[in-house]
C-alpha atoms as a printed R data frame, in Angstrom:
    type eleno elety resid chain resno       x        y       z
1   ATOM     1    CA   UNK     A     1 -13.310 -133.218 -80.138
2   ATOM     2    CA   UNK     A     2 -10.336 -135.531 -79.820
3   ATOM     3    CA   UNK     A     3  -8.206 -135.815 -76.718
4   ATOM     4    CA   UNK     A     4  -4.984 -137.374 -78.033
5   ATOM     5    CA   UNK     A     5  -2.713 -138.957 -75.433
6   ATOM     6    CA   UNK     A     6   0.776 -139.259 -76.849
7   ATOM     7    CA   UNK     A     7   4.007 -140.434 -75.234
8   ATOM     8    CA   UNK     A     8   6.064 -143.562 -75.452
9   ATOM     9    CA   UNK     A     9   5.461 -147.006 -74.024
10  ATOM    10    CA   UNK     A    10   5.332 -146.975 -70.234
11  ATOM    11    CA   UNK     A    11   4.072 -143.406 -69.942
12  ATOM    12    CA   UNK     A    12   0.574 -144.561 -68.940
13  ATOM    13    CA   UNK     A    13  -1.497 -143.766 -72.034
14  ATOM    14    CA   UNK     A    14  -3.768 -146.808 -72.009
15  ATOM    15    CA   UNK     A    15  -4.580 -146.695 -68.308
16  ATOM    16    CA   UNK     A    16  -4.954 -142.919 -68.286
17  ATOM    17    CA   UNK     A    17  -7.200 -142.901 -71.363
18  ATOM    18    CA   UNK     A    18  -9.752 -145.153 -69.656
19  ATOM    19    CA   UNK     A    19  -9.757 -142.850 -66.645
20  ATOM    20    CA   UNK     A    20 -10.042 -139.699 -68.781
21  ATOM    21    CA   UNK     A    21 -13.005 -141.262 -70.575
22  ATOM    22    CA   UNK     A    22 -14.768 -141.677 -67.227
23  ATOM    23    CA   UNK     A    23 -14.212 -137.991 -66.412
24  ATOM    24    CA   UNK     A    24 -15.413 -136.504 -69.709
25  ATOM    25    CA   UNK     A    25 -19.141 -136.864 -70.398
26  ATOM    26    CA   UNK     A    26 -20.128 -138.406 -73.732
27  ATOM    27    CA   UNK     A    27 -16.633 -139.673 -74.497
28  ATOM    28    CA   UNK     A    28 -15.225 -142.919 -75.860
29  ATOM    29    CA   UNK     A    29 -11.758 -144.436 -76.103
30  ATOM    30    CA   UNK     A    30 -10.539 -145.137 -79.623
31  ATOM    31    CA   UNK     A    31  -7.191 -146.912 -79.734
32  ATOM    32    CA   UNK     A    32  -5.741 -146.222 -83.182
33  ATOM    33    CA   UNK     A    33  -3.446 -149.216 -82.729
34  ATOM    34    CA   UNK     A    34  -6.454 -151.353 -83.707
35  ATOM    35    CA   UNK     A    35  -6.326 -149.723 -87.151
36  ATOM    36    CA   UNK     A    36  -2.712 -150.846 -87.423
37  ATOM    37    CA   UNK     A    37  -3.620 -154.360 -86.298
38  ATOM    38    CA   UNK     A    38  -6.264 -154.522 -89.027
39  ATOM    39    CA   UNK     A    39  -3.686 -153.519 -91.639
40  ATOM    40    CA   UNK     A    40  -1.249 -156.127 -90.291
41  ATOM    41    CA   UNK     A    41  -3.921 -158.805 -90.850
42  ATOM    42    CA   UNK     A    42  -4.082 -158.167 -94.613
43  ATOM    43    CA   UNK     A    43  -2.844 -161.167 -96.598
44  ATOM    44    CA   UNK     A    44  -0.632 -161.238 -98.390
45  ATOM    45    CA   UNK     A    45   0.873 -158.598 -96.169
46  ATOM    46    CA   UNK     A    46   1.595 -154.987 -96.939
47  ATOM    47    CA   UNK     A    47   5.234 -154.005 -97.562
48  ATOM    48    CA   UNK     A    48   7.472 -155.111 -94.693
49  ATOM    49    CA   UNK     A    49   7.993 -152.605 -91.883
50  ATOM    50    CA   UNK     A    50   8.835 -152.645 -88.205
51  ATOM    51    CA   UNK     A    51   5.982 -150.235 -87.413
52  ATOM    52    CA   UNK     A    52   2.545 -150.001 -89.037
53  ATOM    53    CA   UNK     A    53   2.644 -146.208 -88.683
54  ATOM    54    CA   UNK     A    54   5.051 -146.199 -91.639
55  ATOM    55    CA   UNK     A    55   2.183 -147.327 -93.882
56  ATOM    56    CA   UNK     A    56   0.430 -144.198 -95.250
57  ATOM    57    CA   UNK     A    57  -2.995 -145.924 -95.100
58  ATOM    58    CA   UNK     A    58  -2.676 -146.172 -91.303
59  ATOM    59    CA   UNK     A    59  -2.486 -142.412 -90.902
60  ATOM    60    CA   UNK     A    60  -5.300 -141.805 -93.394
61  ATOM    61    CA   UNK     A    61  -7.518 -144.472 -91.822
62  ATOM    62    CA   UNK     A    62  -6.974 -143.084 -88.316
63  ATOM    63    CA   UNK     A    63  -8.276 -139.719 -89.495
64  ATOM    64    CA   UNK     A    64 -11.161 -141.239 -91.425
65  ATOM    65    CA   UNK     A    65 -12.158 -143.630 -88.635
66  ATOM    66    CA   UNK     A    66 -12.088 -140.886 -86.009
67  ATOM    67    CA   UNK     A    67 -14.133 -138.614 -88.261
68  ATOM    68    CA   UNK     A    68 -16.718 -141.288 -88.989
69  ATOM    69    CA   UNK     A    69 -17.056 -142.290 -85.332
70  ATOM    70    CA   UNK     A    70 -17.479 -138.665 -84.264
71  ATOM    71    CA   UNK     A    71 -20.023 -138.067 -87.049
72  ATOM    72    CA   UNK     A    72 -21.950 -141.076 -85.782
73  ATOM    73    CA   UNK     A    73 -21.694 -140.565 -82.018
74  ATOM    74    CA   UNK     A    74 -20.701 -136.982 -81.395
75  ATOM    75    CA   UNK     A    75 -18.943 -136.294 -78.141
76  ATOM    76    CA   UNK     A    76 -15.258 -136.791 -77.537
77  ATOM    77    CA   UNK     A    77 -12.792 -139.453 -78.608
78  ATOM    78    CA   UNK     A    78  -9.952 -140.167 -76.216
79  ATOM    79    CA   UNK     A    79  -7.129 -141.577 -78.314
80  ATOM    80    CA   UNK     A    80  -4.102 -143.151 -76.618
81  ATOM    81    CA   UNK     A    81  -1.493 -143.479 -79.367
82  ATOM    82    CA   UNK     A    82   2.214 -142.908 -79.610
83  ATOM    83    CA   UNK     A    83   3.198 -140.816 -82.617
84  ATOM    84    CA   UNK     A    84   6.883 -139.891 -82.583
85  ATOM    85    CA   UNK     A    85   7.434 -138.991 -86.238
86  ATOM    86    CA   UNK     A    86   6.616 -135.321 -86.724
87  ATOM    87    CA   UNK     A    87   5.546 -135.807 -90.366
88  ATOM    88    CA   UNK     A    88   3.040 -138.464 -89.264
89  ATOM    89    CA   UNK     A    89   1.628 -136.189 -86.564
90  ATOM    90    CA   UNK     A    90   1.295 -133.405 -89.146
91  ATOM    91    CA   UNK     A    91  -0.592 -135.710 -91.539
92  ATOM    92    CA   UNK     A    92  -2.988 -136.806 -88.796
93  ATOM    93    CA   UNK     A    93  -3.534 -133.395 -87.220
94  ATOM    94    CA   UNK     A    94  -3.941 -131.714 -90.632
95  ATOM    95    CA   UNK     A    95  -6.407 -134.401 -91.692
96  ATOM    96    CA   UNK     A    96  -8.461 -133.892 -88.539
97  ATOM    97    CA   UNK     A    97  -8.337 -130.104 -88.933
98  ATOM    98    CA   UNK     A    98  -9.547 -130.503 -92.546
99  ATOM    99    CA   UNK     A    99 -12.700 -132.078 -91.077
100 ATOM   100    CA   UNK     A   100 -12.952 -129.300 -88.441
101 ATOM   101    CA   UNK     A   101 -12.261 -131.733 -85.598
102 ATOM   102    CA   UNK     A   102 -10.596 -129.952 -82.679
103 ATOM   103    CA   UNK     A   103  -7.728 -131.843 -81.061
104 ATOM   104    CA   UNK     A   104  -6.290 -131.419 -77.572
105 ATOM   105    CA   UNK     A   105  -2.904 -133.081 -77.759
106 ATOM   106    CA   UNK     A   106  -1.301 -134.210 -74.509
107 ATOM   107    CA   UNK     A   107   2.033 -135.917 -74.014
108 ATOM   108    CA   UNK     A   108   2.297 -138.187 -71.023
109 ATOM   109    CA   UNK     A   109   5.952 -137.806 -70.144
110 ATOM   110    CA   UNK     A   110   8.221 -139.626 -67.728
111 ATOM   111    CA   UNK     A   111  11.981 -139.629 -67.408
112 ATOM   112    CA   UNK     A   112  13.933 -142.362 -69.177
113 ATOM   113    CA   UNK     A   113  14.736 -144.311 -65.986
114 ATOM   114    CA   UNK     A   114  11.074 -144.400 -64.983
115 ATOM   115    CA   UNK     A   115   9.969 -145.469 -68.460
116 ATOM   116    CA   UNK     A   116  12.581 -148.235 -68.572
117 ATOM   117    CA   UNK     A   117  11.563 -149.449 -65.098
118 ATOM   118    CA   UNK     A   118   7.876 -149.509 -66.083
119 ATOM   119    CA   UNK     A   119   8.535 -151.376 -69.333
120 ATOM   120    CA   UNK     A   120  10.850 -153.872 -67.659
121 ATOM   121    CA   UNK     A   121   8.313 -154.438 -64.877
122 ATOM   122    CA   UNK     A   122   5.428 -155.264 -67.246
123 ATOM   123    CA   UNK     A   123   6.468 -158.798 -68.168
124 ATOM   124    CA   UNK     A   124   9.072 -161.362 -67.109
125 ATOM   125    CA   UNK     A   125  10.862 -160.599 -70.386
126 ATOM   126    CA   UNK     A   126  10.832 -156.872 -71.227
127 ATOM   127    CA   UNK     A   127   9.564 -156.037 -74.705
128 ATOM   128    CA   UNK     A   128  12.459 -155.143 -77.033
129 ATOM   129    CA   UNK     A   129   9.880 -153.357 -79.234
130 ATOM   130    CA   UNK     A   130   8.868 -151.073 -76.373
131 ATOM   131    CA   UNK     A   131  12.422 -150.484 -75.182
132 ATOM   132    CA   UNK     A   132  13.643 -149.466 -78.645
133 ATOM   133    CA   UNK     A   133  11.260 -146.473 -78.632
134 ATOM   134    CA   UNK     A   134  12.794 -144.827 -75.564
135 ATOM   135    CA   UNK     A   135  15.445 -142.953 -77.551
136 ATOM   136    CA   UNK     A   136  13.148 -141.920 -80.441
137 ATOM   137    CA   UNK     A   137  10.713 -140.610 -77.801
138 ATOM   138    CA   UNK     A   138  13.488 -138.640 -76.090
139 ATOM   139    CA   UNK     A   139  14.497 -137.164 -79.449
140 ATOM   140    CA   UNK     A   140  10.899 -136.226 -80.352
141 ATOM   141    CA   UNK     A   141  10.423 -134.678 -76.908
142 ATOM   142    CA   UNK     A   142  13.624 -132.636 -77.353
143 ATOM   143    CA   UNK     A   143  12.779 -131.425 -80.839
144 ATOM   144    CA   UNK     A   144   9.103 -131.056 -81.755
145 ATOM   145    CA   UNK     A   145   6.715 -132.871 -79.448
146 ATOM   146    CA   UNK     A   146   6.713 -130.420 -76.534
147 ATOM   147    CA   UNK     A   147   5.803 -127.592 -78.910
148 ATOM   148    CA   UNK     A   148   2.839 -129.561 -80.275
149 ATOM   149    CA   UNK     A   149   1.247 -130.751 -77.048
150 ATOM   150    CA   UNK     A   150   0.492 -130.057 -73.438
151 ATOM   151    CA   UNK     A   151   2.954 -132.067 -71.356
152 ATOM   152    CA   UNK     A   152   1.798 -134.006 -68.297
153 ATOM   153    CA   UNK     A   153   4.774 -135.371 -66.365
154 ATOM   154    CA   UNK     A   154   3.731 -138.803 -65.099
155 ATOM   155    CA   UNK     A   155   7.079 -139.642 -63.470
156 ATOM   156    CA   UNK     A   156   5.578 -139.227 -60.001
157 ATOM   157    CA   UNK     A   157   1.853 -139.253 -60.860
158 ATOM   158    CA   UNK     A   158  -0.625 -142.070 -60.634
159 ATOM   159    CA   UNK     A   159  -2.751 -142.491 -63.774
160 ATOM   160    CA   UNK     A   160  -5.812 -141.147 -61.934
161 ATOM   161    CA   UNK     A   161  -3.917 -137.942 -61.123
162 ATOM   162    CA   UNK     A   162  -2.815 -137.536 -64.748
163 ATOM   163    CA   UNK     A   163  -6.395 -138.156 -65.928
164 ATOM   164    CA   UNK     A   164  -7.693 -135.514 -63.549
165 ATOM   165    CA   UNK     A   165  -5.166 -132.962 -64.860
166 ATOM   166    CA   UNK     A   166  -6.229 -133.695 -68.434
167 ATOM   167    CA   UNK     A   167  -9.939 -133.498 -67.648
168 ATOM   168    CA   UNK     A   168  -9.434 -130.185 -65.855
169 ATOM   169    CA   UNK     A   169  -7.471 -128.815 -68.811
170 ATOM   170    CA   UNK     A   170 -10.258 -129.877 -71.175
171 ATOM   171    CA   UNK     A   171 -12.913 -128.182 -69.067
172 ATOM   172    CA   UNK     A   172 -10.999 -124.904 -68.695
């Protein structure tokens, strides 16, 4: 099984995923961003883009890597990864379904002011990359994302509380 933690930067995916992993026996965290980093290291580089998710091999390799890891280890993969483009989510979720891998998709949500405050508080200079995804996240949340996932509002939750909610949902 895959427990996919979606949501934009500042929602708490990375911290929560480590805590979820501790609550679900025989689970591992697989950060699909590492697949993107591997593709970014190819030289000469792949076609220019502002986001490695735009490269079709990223989506295919996420599915294939998750499948291979689960075939090897069994158990559960906890995957903290923002996916805001519906077509990309469809490619990934369809690919996983093709391999009969069940996915529990959660969105860690927080209001825009909270997200901005969290992003701006991370570093002395807030990441323009992270800030530019606030509006695309809001649009995805308004249009398709809430229909595709179980929403956990982290605006007033600590990561441990969000992790507990997810673990309980998995067990029920």
